Amino acid sequence: MFGLDTGLAIFLIVCLLLACFFEFINGFHDTANAVATVIYTNSMKPTVAVVYSGILNFAGVLLGGIAVAMGIVNLLPMDALLDSNPYHGIAMVMALLISAIIWNFGTWYFGIPASSSHTIIGSILGIGLAFYFLPGEIGGSAVNWDKAKDTGLALLLSPLIGFSLAIIMMFIFKRLIKNEIIYKEPIPGKKPPIWIRMLLWGTCGLVSFFHGQNDGQKGVGLIMLILISILPAQFSLDNKVNLQSVHANVDAIEKIVMSTDTTQFGKDEFKRYNDIKKHATHYHAAIEGKQFSSDVALAERFELRKDIVKITKGADKLLKSPNFAISSKDSSRLKAEVKSAKKLIEFAPSWVVIMISISLGLGTMVGWKRIVKTVGEKIGKQHMSYAQGASAEIVASVGIGMASAYGLPVSTTHMLSSGIAGSMVAKKGLKNLQKKTVKTIALAWILTLPVTILLSGGLFLLFRAIL
């Protein structure tokens, strides 16, 4: 397989299976949130709901692009972390996957709506921080802290936004829909009017689709981390992208950056300025006479990836610097050229997307009952009304959809469970919440990052010593 020896091939297969298993767990862990509302409002039978949600999750991954996936990949600067020993890459991805699975499976077992997004990102950060304890000078550069800050902020704000917007949505419902049946608790065994069912079908479908689009991409990102870690040469570059078209992007980036006035530059700006020049020169020389990555020797492909990473990352950093003096026209052009150059390294093979789609879709159809019971019965003191279910799902679908559009990973669990909590508060205030459940969910929210960071970091150091 890919020219690997038997041991490496076995580890590669194990890592791919673990990534699929994580996404499978993610399916019944997170998507239970989407089907809880239609099940507890008698709008859809449980078996129909989970199949419906599973199909839309599958579609969401297939049609969702790879912006969030690349956000996951970019949390770890692979160009800095990978070395000549492929087993070091295996230690990294095995620790990451095992720690994420342990926490996700454990919280599901106890019926706690914890965030799969928090889980995987905490595991990735744990790997990066573990490099502080290894010999060498990687240390703090083992984590892309700018990307980590953006990701952390998105995860931190998602439950607060879900809670607040659900209260507002309930207020809007009250003003626009005067039919009192939508605010009453469902009668056991009795279906609501068709217009209510259609509303809840639609909101459940949107949450499921956008969950696939956001969380499914995280699975795609995990697979790409595995492939780049174990097979850096084969999966460093998109073999469908013409190297000469990226050459034009790199040339334009270099010319714009070199045209700036450097008299106000500090040490960091000069480093990025010189890195762009150095790596652009190497890229130009390395692809001379070559059209696609298949024309480049295996040993040289990862170096080309490094060139593009350094050039695009350096340009992005300079664009944010107040000392980088270029016209607004050049700034816009530079952003466009950087985005275009990234297409060579920001990709996912179709088989990866399909594999994750199937794993997430199948996971959605099993194991959902534990989380559904918590979301449907244990957040509020009263049974969920139709309006409460719809408001929570509208808020969750809009929030997740917007985050996916900007390439930010957010927590479906936190968006929806906090939305349900907000809808309960909107009706009877804070006294309408079951404090024990809310405390448990909040505790899981607080503990997920530190626990997964420590677990993945510890496992990585252990595996690194063994392998």
Short mmCIF file of C-alpha atoms in Angstrom, two decimals:
data_model
loop_
_atom_site.label_atom_id
_atom_site.label_comp_id
_atom_site.label_asym_id
_atom_site.label_seq_id
_atom_site.Cartn_x
_atom_site.Cartn_y
_atom_site.Cartn_z
CA MET A 1 0.00 0.00 0.00
CA PHE A 2 1.54 3.28 -1.25
CA GLY A 3 4.95 1.57 -1.11
CA LEU A 4 4.82 1.24 2.70
CA ASP A 5 6.31 -1.66 4.59
CA THR A 6 3.87 -4.04 6.30
CA GLY A 7 4.11 -2.40 9.73
CA LEU A 8 3.42 1.11 8.44
CA ALA A 9 0.59 -0.14 6.20
CA ILE A 10 -1.10 -1.79 9.20
CA PHE A 11 -0.76 1.39 11.28
CA LEU A 12 -2.18 3.45 8.40
CA ILE A 13 -5.24 1.18 8.14
CA VAL A 14 -5.74 1.26 11.92
CA CYS A 15 -5.56 5.07 11.96
CA LEU A 16 -8.06 5.38 9.10
CA LEU A 17 -10.45 2.99 10.87
CA LEU A 18 -10.10 4.95 14.12
CA ALA A 19 -10.92 8.20 12.29
CA CYS A 20 -14.02 6.57 10.78
CA PHE A 21 -15.00 5.24 14.22
CA PHE A 22 -14.65 8.74 15.72
CA GLU A 23 -16.93 10.10 12.99
CA PHE A 24 -19.35 7.20 13.57
CA ILE A 25 -19.54 8.13 17.27
CA ASN A 26 -19.90 11.77 16.29
CA GLY A 27 -22.96 10.73 14.26
CA PHE A 28 -24.94 9.26 17.12
CA HIS A 29 -23.47 11.66 19.69
CA ASP A 30 -24.15 14.97 17.97
CA THR A 31 -26.98 14.23 15.57
CA ALA A 32 -29.15 13.04 18.44
CA ASN A 33 -29.55 16.74 19.08
CA ALA A 34 -31.14 17.25 15.68
CA VAL A 35 -33.70 14.44 16.00
CA ALA A 36 -34.59 15.07 19.66
CA THR A 37 -37.01 17.86 18.76
CA VAL A 38 -38.97 15.97 16.11
CA ILE A 39 -39.12 12.83 18.26
CA TYR A 40 -40.23 14.59 21.46
CA THR A 41 -42.88 16.65 19.67
CA ASN A 42 -44.36 13.54 17.97
CA SER A 43 -43.56 15.08 14.59
CA MET A 44 -41.66 12.07 13.30
CA LYS A 45 -41.20 8.46 14.36
CA PRO A 46 -37.74 7.78 15.83
CA THR A 47 -36.71 5.29 13.13
CA VAL A 48 -37.80 7.64 10.34
CA ALA A 49 -36.14 10.63 12.05
CA VAL A 50 -32.71 9.03 12.39
CA VAL A 51 -32.69 7.74 8.80
CA TYR A 52 -33.83 11.16 7.54
CA SER A 53 -31.13 12.86 9.61
CA GLY A 54 -28.50 10.33 8.51
CA ILE A 55 -29.20 10.93 4.82
CA LEU A 56 -28.96 14.70 5.25
CA ASN A 57 -25.75 14.36 7.25
CA PHE A 58 -24.34 12.30 4.38
CA ALA A 59 -25.37 15.00 1.90
CA GLY A 60 -23.93 17.75 4.11
CA VAL A 61 -20.46 16.18 4.08
CA LEU A 62 -20.53 15.62 0.31
CA LEU A 63 -21.67 19.15 -0.50
CA GLY A 64 -19.97 21.02 2.32
CA GLY A 65 -16.58 21.84 0.79
CA ILE A 66 -13.37 21.59 2.82
CA ALA A 67 -12.95 24.99 4.54
CA VAL A 68 -13.58 23.57 8.03
CA ALA A 69 -11.47 20.50 7.24
CA MET A 70 -8.51 22.70 6.38
CA GLY A 71 -9.09 24.66 9.59
CA ILE A 72 -8.52 21.40 11.47
CA VAL A 73 -5.42 20.51 9.41
CA ASN A 74 -3.95 23.98 9.87
CA LEU A 75 -4.13 23.83 13.67
CA LEU A 76 -0.91 21.80 13.51
CA PRO A 77 1.91 23.17 11.32
CA MET A 78 2.68 19.86 9.61
CA ASP A 79 5.64 21.36 7.75
CA ALA A 80 7.35 21.96 11.11
CA LEU A 81 6.29 18.80 12.95
CA LEU A 82 7.00 16.04 10.44
CA ASP A 83 10.46 14.50 10.30
CA SER A 84 12.11 11.59 8.50
CA ASN A 85 10.68 9.00 10.92
CA PRO A 86 7.13 8.03 9.76
CA TYR A 87 6.44 6.39 13.13
CA HIS A 88 6.55 9.83 14.76
CA GLY A 89 3.62 10.78 12.53
CA ILE A 90 1.81 7.61 13.57
CA ALA A 91 2.38 8.41 17.26
CA MET A 92 0.83 11.83 16.65
CA VAL A 93 -2.36 10.69 14.92
CA MET A 94 -2.88 7.60 17.11
CA ALA A 95 -2.71 9.71 20.28
CA LEU A 96 -5.05 12.30 18.80
CA LEU A 97 -7.67 9.77 17.69
CA ILE A 98 -7.62 7.55 20.77
CA SER A 99 -8.01 10.47 23.19
CA ALA A 100 -10.88 11.95 21.14
CA ILE A 101 -12.67 8.60 20.98
CA ILE A 102 -12.27 7.94 24.72
CA TRP A 103 -13.83 11.28 25.71
CA ASN A 104 -16.57 11.23 23.07
CA PHE A 105 -17.59 7.65 23.82
CA GLY A 106 -17.46 8.24 27.58
CA THR A 107 -19.73 11.29 27.49
CA TRP A 108 -22.15 9.48 25.17
CA TYR A 109 -22.27 6.48 27.53
CA PHE A 110 -23.38 8.72 30.40
CA GLY A 111 -25.83 10.59 28.18
CA ILE A 112 -23.96 13.91 28.43
CA PRO A 113 -24.29 16.23 25.39
CA ALA A 114 -20.58 17.08 25.09
CA SER A 115 -18.97 18.69 22.05
CA SER A 116 -17.20 16.52 19.48
CA SER A 117 -15.65 19.72 18.13
CA HIS A 118 -14.15 20.61 21.51
CA THR A 119 -12.96 17.02 21.80
CA ILE A 120 -11.03 16.84 18.54
CA ILE A 121 -9.58 20.33 18.86
CA GLY A 122 -8.45 19.68 22.44
CA SER A 123 -6.77 16.49 21.24
CA ILE A 124 -4.98 18.38 18.45
CA LEU A 125 -3.79 21.09 20.85
CA GLY A 126 -2.54 18.40 23.25
CA ILE A 127 -0.29 17.04 20.50
CA GLY A 128 1.08 20.48 19.75
CA LEU A 129 1.75 21.32 23.39
CA ALA A 130 3.49 17.97 23.94
CA PHE A 131 6.28 19.15 21.63
CA TYR A 132 7.42 21.44 24.46
CA PHE A 133 8.62 18.28 26.21
CA LEU A 134 10.59 16.91 23.28
CA PRO A 135 14.17 17.83 22.40
CA GLY A 136 14.54 20.42 19.68
CA GLU A 137 13.37 23.96 19.06
CA ILE A 138 9.82 23.41 17.86
CA GLY A 139 8.12 24.26 21.20
CA GLY A 140 5.53 27.00 20.82
CA SER A 141 5.60 26.78 17.02
CA ALA A 142 3.98 23.33 17.22
CA VAL A 143 0.53 24.96 17.34
CA ASN A 144 -0.89 27.49 14.91
CA TRP A 145 -1.98 29.82 17.70
CA ASP A 146 -3.74 32.31 15.42
CA LYS A 147 -5.95 29.56 14.04
CA ALA A 148 -6.38 28.10 17.54
CA LYS A 149 -7.61 31.47 18.84
CA ASP A 150 -10.19 31.79 16.04
CA THR A 151 -11.36 28.22 16.60
CA GLY A 152 -11.47 28.60 20.39
CA LEU A 153 -13.49 31.81 20.12
CA ALA A 154 -16.03 30.13 17.82
CA LEU A 155 -16.41 27.22 20.24
CA LEU A 156 -16.63 29.50 23.27
CA LEU A 157 -19.31 31.74 21.79
CA SER A 158 -21.51 29.05 20.20
CA PRO A 159 -23.45 28.07 23.37
CA LEU A 160 -23.85 31.70 24.44
CA ILE A 161 -25.13 32.64 20.99
CA GLY A 162 -27.44 29.62 20.88
CA PHE A 163 -28.93 30.45 24.28
CA SER A 164 -29.47 34.14 23.52
CA LEU A 165 -30.85 33.73 20.00
CA ALA A 166 -33.31 31.03 21.07
CA ILE A 167 -34.84 33.48 23.57
CA ILE A 168 -35.12 36.08 20.79
CA MET A 169 -36.61 33.49 18.40
CA MET A 170 -39.27 32.56 20.98
CA PHE A 171 -40.14 36.25 21.31
CA ILE A 172 -40.49 36.51 17.50
CA PHE A 173 -42.72 33.44 17.44
CA LYS A 174 -44.94 34.99 20.11
CA ARG A 175 -45.30 38.18 18.08
CA LEU A 176 -45.92 36.51 14.72
CA ILE A 177 -47.76 33.25 15.50
CA LYS A 178 -50.88 33.63 17.64
CA ASN A 179 -51.99 29.99 17.45
CA GLU A 180 -51.56 28.80 21.04
CA ILE A 181 -51.17 25.15 20.11
CA ILE A 182 -47.55 25.76 19.08
CA TYR A 183 -46.67 26.82 22.65
CA LYS A 184 -48.32 23.88 24.40
CA GLU A 185 -46.78 20.59 25.37
CA PRO A 186 -47.43 17.82 22.81
CA ILE A 187 -50.12 15.30 23.69
CA PRO A 188 -48.45 11.85 24.00
CA GLY A 189 -49.08 9.72 20.93
CA LYS A 190 -50.88 12.50 19.06
CA LYS A 191 -49.35 14.11 15.97
CA PRO A 192 -49.34 17.91 15.78
CA PRO A 193 -51.00 19.78 12.88
CA ILE A 194 -49.27 19.27 9.51
CA TRP A 195 -47.92 22.84 9.32
CA ILE A 196 -46.11 22.35 12.65
CA ARG A 197 -44.73 18.99 11.53
CA MET A 198 -43.47 20.52 8.28
CA LEU A 199 -41.76 23.32 10.22
CA LEU A 200 -40.02 20.81 12.51
CA TRP A 201 -39.12 18.50 9.63
CA GLY A 202 -37.48 21.43 7.91
CA THR A 203 -35.53 22.62 10.96
CA CYS A 204 -34.40 19.05 11.79
CA GLY A 205 -33.23 18.62 8.20
CA LEU A 206 -31.31 21.89 8.24
CA VAL A 207 -29.52 21.04 11.49
CA SER A 208 -28.65 17.59 10.12
CA PHE A 209 -27.36 18.96 6.81
CA PHE A 210 -25.29 21.71 8.41
CA HIS A 211 -23.99 19.27 11.04
CA GLY A 212 -22.70 17.11 8.20
CA GLN A 213 -21.26 20.18 6.52
CA ASN A 214 -19.40 21.29 9.67
CA ASP A 215 -18.69 18.19 11.76
CA GLY A 216 -18.27 15.96 8.73
CA GLN A 217 -15.54 18.24 7.50
CA LYS A 218 -13.74 17.74 10.80
CA GLY A 219 -13.61 14.04 9.98
CA VAL A 220 -12.22 14.87 6.55
CA GLY A 221 -9.62 17.05 8.25
CA LEU A 222 -8.68 14.15 10.54
CA ILE A 223 -8.15 11.83 7.58
CA MET A 224 -5.98 14.42 5.85
CA LEU A 225 -3.91 14.80 9.04
CA ILE A 226 -3.37 11.04 9.00
CA LEU A 227 -2.44 10.91 5.34
CA ILE A 228 -0.06 13.88 5.52
CA SER A 229 1.53 12.51 8.70
CA ILE A 230 2.15 8.99 7.41
CA LEU A 231 2.36 9.61 3.65
CA PRO A 232 3.58 13.20 3.37
CA ALA A 233 4.94 12.82 -0.16
CA GLN A 234 1.81 11.24 -1.65
CA PHE A 235 -0.70 13.61 -0.03
CA SER A 236 1.21 16.88 0.24
CA LEU A 237 -0.09 18.29 -3.03
CA ASP A 238 -3.29 18.08 -5.03
CA ASN A 239 -2.32 16.15 -8.15
CA LYS A 240 -5.17 17.78 -10.11
CA VAL A 241 -3.77 21.32 -9.74
CA ASN A 242 -1.41 22.63 -12.40
CA LEU A 243 1.86 23.65 -10.75
CA GLN A 244 2.37 26.41 -13.32
CA SER A 245 -0.93 28.08 -12.42
CA VAL A 246 0.25 28.22 -8.80
CA HIS A 247 3.58 29.50 -10.10
CA ALA A 248 1.69 32.56 -11.42
CA ASN A 249 0.08 33.03 -7.98
CA VAL A 250 3.42 32.76 -6.19
CA ASP A 251 5.03 35.19 -8.66
CA ALA A 252 2.25 37.74 -8.06
CA ILE A 253 2.51 37.35 -4.26
CA GLU A 254 6.27 37.82 -4.38
CA LYS A 255 6.07 40.95 -6.56
CA ILE A 256 3.44 42.62 -4.36
CA VAL A 257 5.32 41.83 -1.14
CA MET A 258 8.69 42.89 -2.56
CA SER A 259 7.21 46.23 -3.70
CA THR A 260 6.39 47.36 -0.17
CA ASP A 261 8.37 49.89 1.85
CA THR A 262 10.35 47.90 4.43
CA THR A 263 11.75 50.84 6.41
CA GLN A 264 9.13 50.40 9.14
CA PHE A 265 9.48 46.63 9.37
CA GLY A 266 10.32 44.96 12.65
CA LYS A 267 12.06 41.62 13.16
CA ASP A 268 8.93 39.49 12.52
CA GLU A 269 7.97 41.37 9.36
CA PHE A 270 11.49 41.00 7.94
CA LYS A 271 11.46 37.28 8.69
CA ARG A 272 8.19 36.80 6.81
CA TYR A 273 9.39 39.06 3.98
CA ASN A 274 12.58 37.01 3.58
CA ASP A 275 10.75 33.68 3.98
CA ILE A 276 8.42 34.57 1.12
CA LYS A 277 11.37 35.51 -1.10
CA LYS A 278 13.32 32.36 -0.19
CA HIS A 279 10.45 29.91 -0.66
CA ALA A 280 9.20 31.59 -3.83
CA THR A 281 12.67 31.19 -5.35
CA HIS A 282 12.76 27.52 -4.37
CA TYR A 283 9.26 26.87 -5.72
CA HIS A 284 10.05 28.49 -9.08
CA ALA A 285 13.21 26.40 -9.48
CA ALA A 286 11.63 23.13 -8.28
CA ILE A 287 8.70 23.16 -10.74
CA GLU A 288 10.60 24.27 -13.83
CA GLY A 289 9.42 22.12 -16.73
CA LYS A 290 6.85 20.32 -14.57
CA GLN A 291 3.06 20.54 -14.84
CA PHE A 292 1.59 18.39 -12.04
CA SER A 293 2.78 16.90 -8.77
CA SER A 294 3.14 13.51 -10.48
CA ASP A 295 6.05 15.05 -12.42
CA VAL A 296 7.84 15.85 -9.15
CA ALA A 297 9.94 13.27 -7.31
CA LEU A 298 8.23 11.93 -4.15
CA ALA A 299 10.99 13.23 -1.91
CA GLU A 300 10.55 16.78 -3.24
CA ARG A 301 6.76 17.10 -2.99
CA PHE A 302 6.59 17.84 0.72
CA GLU A 303 9.18 20.59 0.20
CA LEU A 304 6.85 22.21 -2.33
CA ARG A 305 4.06 22.03 0.24
CA LYS A 306 6.34 23.80 2.72
CA ASP A 307 7.00 26.51 0.12
CA ILE A 308 3.28 27.21 -0.36
CA VAL A 309 2.59 27.09 3.40
CA LYS A 310 5.39 29.56 4.17
CA ILE A 311 4.49 31.90 1.30
CA THR A 312 0.74 32.02 1.98
CA LYS A 313 1.05 32.11 5.76
CA GLY A 314 3.71 34.83 5.56
CA ALA A 315 1.55 36.93 3.23
CA ASP A 316 -1.50 36.50 5.50
CA LYS A 317 0.57 37.66 8.49
CA LEU A 318 1.96 40.67 6.63
CA LEU A 319 -1.53 41.71 5.56
CA LYS A 320 -2.45 41.98 9.24
CA SER A 321 0.63 44.06 10.09
CA PRO A 322 0.22 47.86 10.38
CA ASN A 323 3.77 48.22 9.00
CA PHE A 324 2.92 46.51 5.72
CA ALA A 325 2.28 49.51 3.46
CA ILE A 326 0.55 48.63 0.19
CA SER A 327 -2.44 50.10 -1.64
CA SER A 328 -5.95 48.77 -1.05
CA LYS A 329 -5.95 47.49 -4.63
CA ASP A 330 -2.74 45.52 -4.06
CA SER A 331 -4.08 44.27 -0.73
CA SER A 332 -7.21 42.86 -2.39
CA ARG A 333 -5.15 41.30 -5.14
CA LEU A 334 -2.72 39.78 -2.64
CA LYS A 335 -5.59 38.16 -0.72
CA ALA A 336 -6.96 36.70 -3.95
CA GLU A 337 -3.56 35.35 -5.03
CA VAL A 338 -2.97 33.78 -1.60
CA LYS A 339 -6.37 32.08 -1.70
CA SER A 340 -5.69 30.77 -5.20
CA ALA A 341 -2.21 29.47 -4.29
CA LYS A 342 -3.65 27.48 -1.36
CA LYS A 343 -5.63 25.26 -3.73
CA LEU A 344 -2.45 23.21 -4.26
CA ILE A 345 -2.31 22.16 -0.60
CA GLU A 346 -5.88 22.55 0.67
CA PHE A 347 -7.73 19.58 -0.78
CA ALA A 348 -9.25 16.22 0.08
CA PRO A 349 -9.56 13.23 -2.27
CA SER A 350 -13.14 12.26 -3.09
CA TRP A 351 -12.72 8.84 -1.44
CA VAL A 352 -11.92 10.57 1.87
CA VAL A 353 -15.10 12.66 1.71
CA ILE A 354 -17.23 9.62 0.81
CA MET A 355 -15.69 7.49 3.58
CA ILE A 356 -16.47 10.15 6.20
CA SER A 357 -19.96 10.71 4.76
CA ILE A 358 -20.79 7.04 5.17
CA SER A 359 -19.32 6.87 8.70
CA LEU A 360 -21.26 9.93 9.88
CA GLY A 361 -24.47 8.88 8.13
CA LEU A 362 -24.39 5.37 9.61
CA GLY A 363 -23.49 6.69 13.06
CA THR A 364 -26.52 8.94 12.96
CA MET A 365 -28.80 5.94 12.63
CA VAL A 366 -27.64 4.11 15.78
CA GLY A 367 -26.93 4.86 19.42
CA TRP A 368 -28.88 8.12 19.49
CA LYS A 369 -31.27 7.35 22.38
CA ARG A 370 -29.02 8.31 25.32
CA ILE A 371 -28.42 11.89 24.17
CA VAL A 372 -31.95 12.32 22.81
CA LYS A 373 -33.37 11.51 26.25
CA THR A 374 -31.14 14.12 27.91
CA VAL A 375 -31.94 16.82 25.35
CA GLY A 376 -35.66 16.06 25.21
CA GLU A 377 -36.42 15.45 28.89
CA LYS A 378 -33.68 16.67 31.19
CA ILE A 379 -32.77 20.23 30.19
CA GLY A 380 -36.12 21.85 30.96
CA LYS A 381 -38.62 21.01 33.71
CA GLN A 382 -41.46 20.92 31.22
CA HIS A 383 -41.93 18.87 28.07
CA MET A 384 -40.56 20.61 24.98
CA SER A 385 -43.25 22.51 23.04
CA TYR A 386 -43.35 22.77 19.25
CA ALA A 387 -42.19 26.39 19.31
CA GLN A 388 -39.29 25.55 21.61
CA GLY A 389 -38.10 22.72 19.38
CA ALA A 390 -38.37 24.84 16.24
CA SER A 391 -36.64 27.90 17.75
CA ALA A 392 -33.71 25.83 19.02
CA GLU A 393 -33.22 24.13 15.66
CA ILE A 394 -33.55 27.33 13.62
CA VAL A 395 -30.88 28.97 15.77
CA ALA A 396 -28.61 25.91 15.57
CA SER A 397 -28.94 25.51 11.79
CA VAL A 398 -28.27 29.20 11.08
CA GLY A 399 -25.31 29.30 13.49
CA ILE A 400 -23.70 26.13 12.15
CA GLY A 401 -24.35 27.13 8.54
CA MET A 402 -22.69 30.53 8.99
CA ALA A 403 -19.71 28.99 10.79
CA SER A 404 -19.24 26.48 7.95
CA ALA A 405 -19.32 29.31 5.40
CA TYR A 406 -16.43 31.00 7.22
CA GLY A 407 -14.52 27.76 7.77
CA LEU A 408 -14.97 27.78 11.55
CA PRO A 409 -15.68 24.59 13.52
CA VAL A 410 -18.53 25.04 16.00
CA SER A 411 -20.30 22.65 18.33
CA THR A 412 -23.68 21.34 17.15
CA THR A 413 -24.24 19.97 20.65
CA HIS A 414 -23.68 23.29 22.36
CA MET A 415 -25.62 25.30 19.79
CA LEU A 416 -28.69 23.09 20.07
CA SER A 417 -28.70 22.17 23.77
CA SER A 418 -28.10 25.82 24.71
CA GLY A 419 -30.85 26.78 22.26
CA ILE A 420 -33.27 24.43 24.02
CA ALA A 421 -32.21 25.88 27.37
CA GLY A 422 -32.82 29.40 26.01
CA SER A 423 -36.27 28.43 24.75
CA MET A 424 -37.14 27.04 28.19
CA VAL A 425 -35.95 30.22 29.90
CA ALA A 426 -37.95 32.33 27.44
CA LYS A 427 -41.16 30.72 28.70
CA LYS A 428 -40.77 30.64 32.48
CA GLY A 429 -37.33 32.05 33.30
CA LEU A 430 -34.31 30.28 34.79
CA LYS A 431 -36.52 28.32 37.18
CA ASN A 432 -37.68 26.31 34.16
CA LEU A 433 -34.26 24.62 33.81
CA GLN A 434 -33.20 21.40 35.52
CA LYS A 435 -30.13 22.64 37.34
CA LYS A 436 -28.49 19.23 37.69
CA THR A 437 -28.50 18.58 33.93
CA VAL A 438 -27.36 22.11 33.09
CA LYS A 439 -24.50 21.81 35.58
CA THR A 440 -23.45 18.46 34.08
CA ILE A 441 -23.46 19.85 30.53
CA ALA A 442 -21.56 22.97 31.66
CA LEU A 443 -19.01 20.83 33.50
CA ALA A 444 -18.45 18.72 30.38
CA TRP A 445 -18.07 21.95 28.37
CA ILE A 446 -15.42 23.21 30.80
CA LEU A 447 -13.55 19.90 31.17
CA THR A 448 -13.47 18.76 27.54
CA LEU A 449 -10.49 20.87 26.44
CA PRO A 450 -8.19 20.33 29.45
CA VAL A 451 -8.96 16.59 29.67
CA THR A 452 -8.40 15.93 25.97
CA ILE A 453 -5.28 18.12 25.91
CA LEU A 454 -3.73 16.17 28.79
CA LEU A 455 -4.87 12.80 27.44
CA SER A 456 -3.66 13.29 23.87
CA GLY A 457 -0.42 14.96 24.95
CA GLY A 458 0.36 12.15 27.39
CA LEU A 459 -0.47 9.43 24.86
CA PHE A 460 1.65 11.14 22.21
CA LEU A 461 4.72 11.25 24.46
CA LEU A 462 4.13 7.60 25.40
CA PHE A 463 3.70 6.43 21.80
CA ARG A 464 6.64 8.54 20.65
CA ALA A 465 8.85 6.79 23.23
CA ILE A 466 7.58 3.34 22.19
CA LEU A 467 7.48 3.64 18.38
#
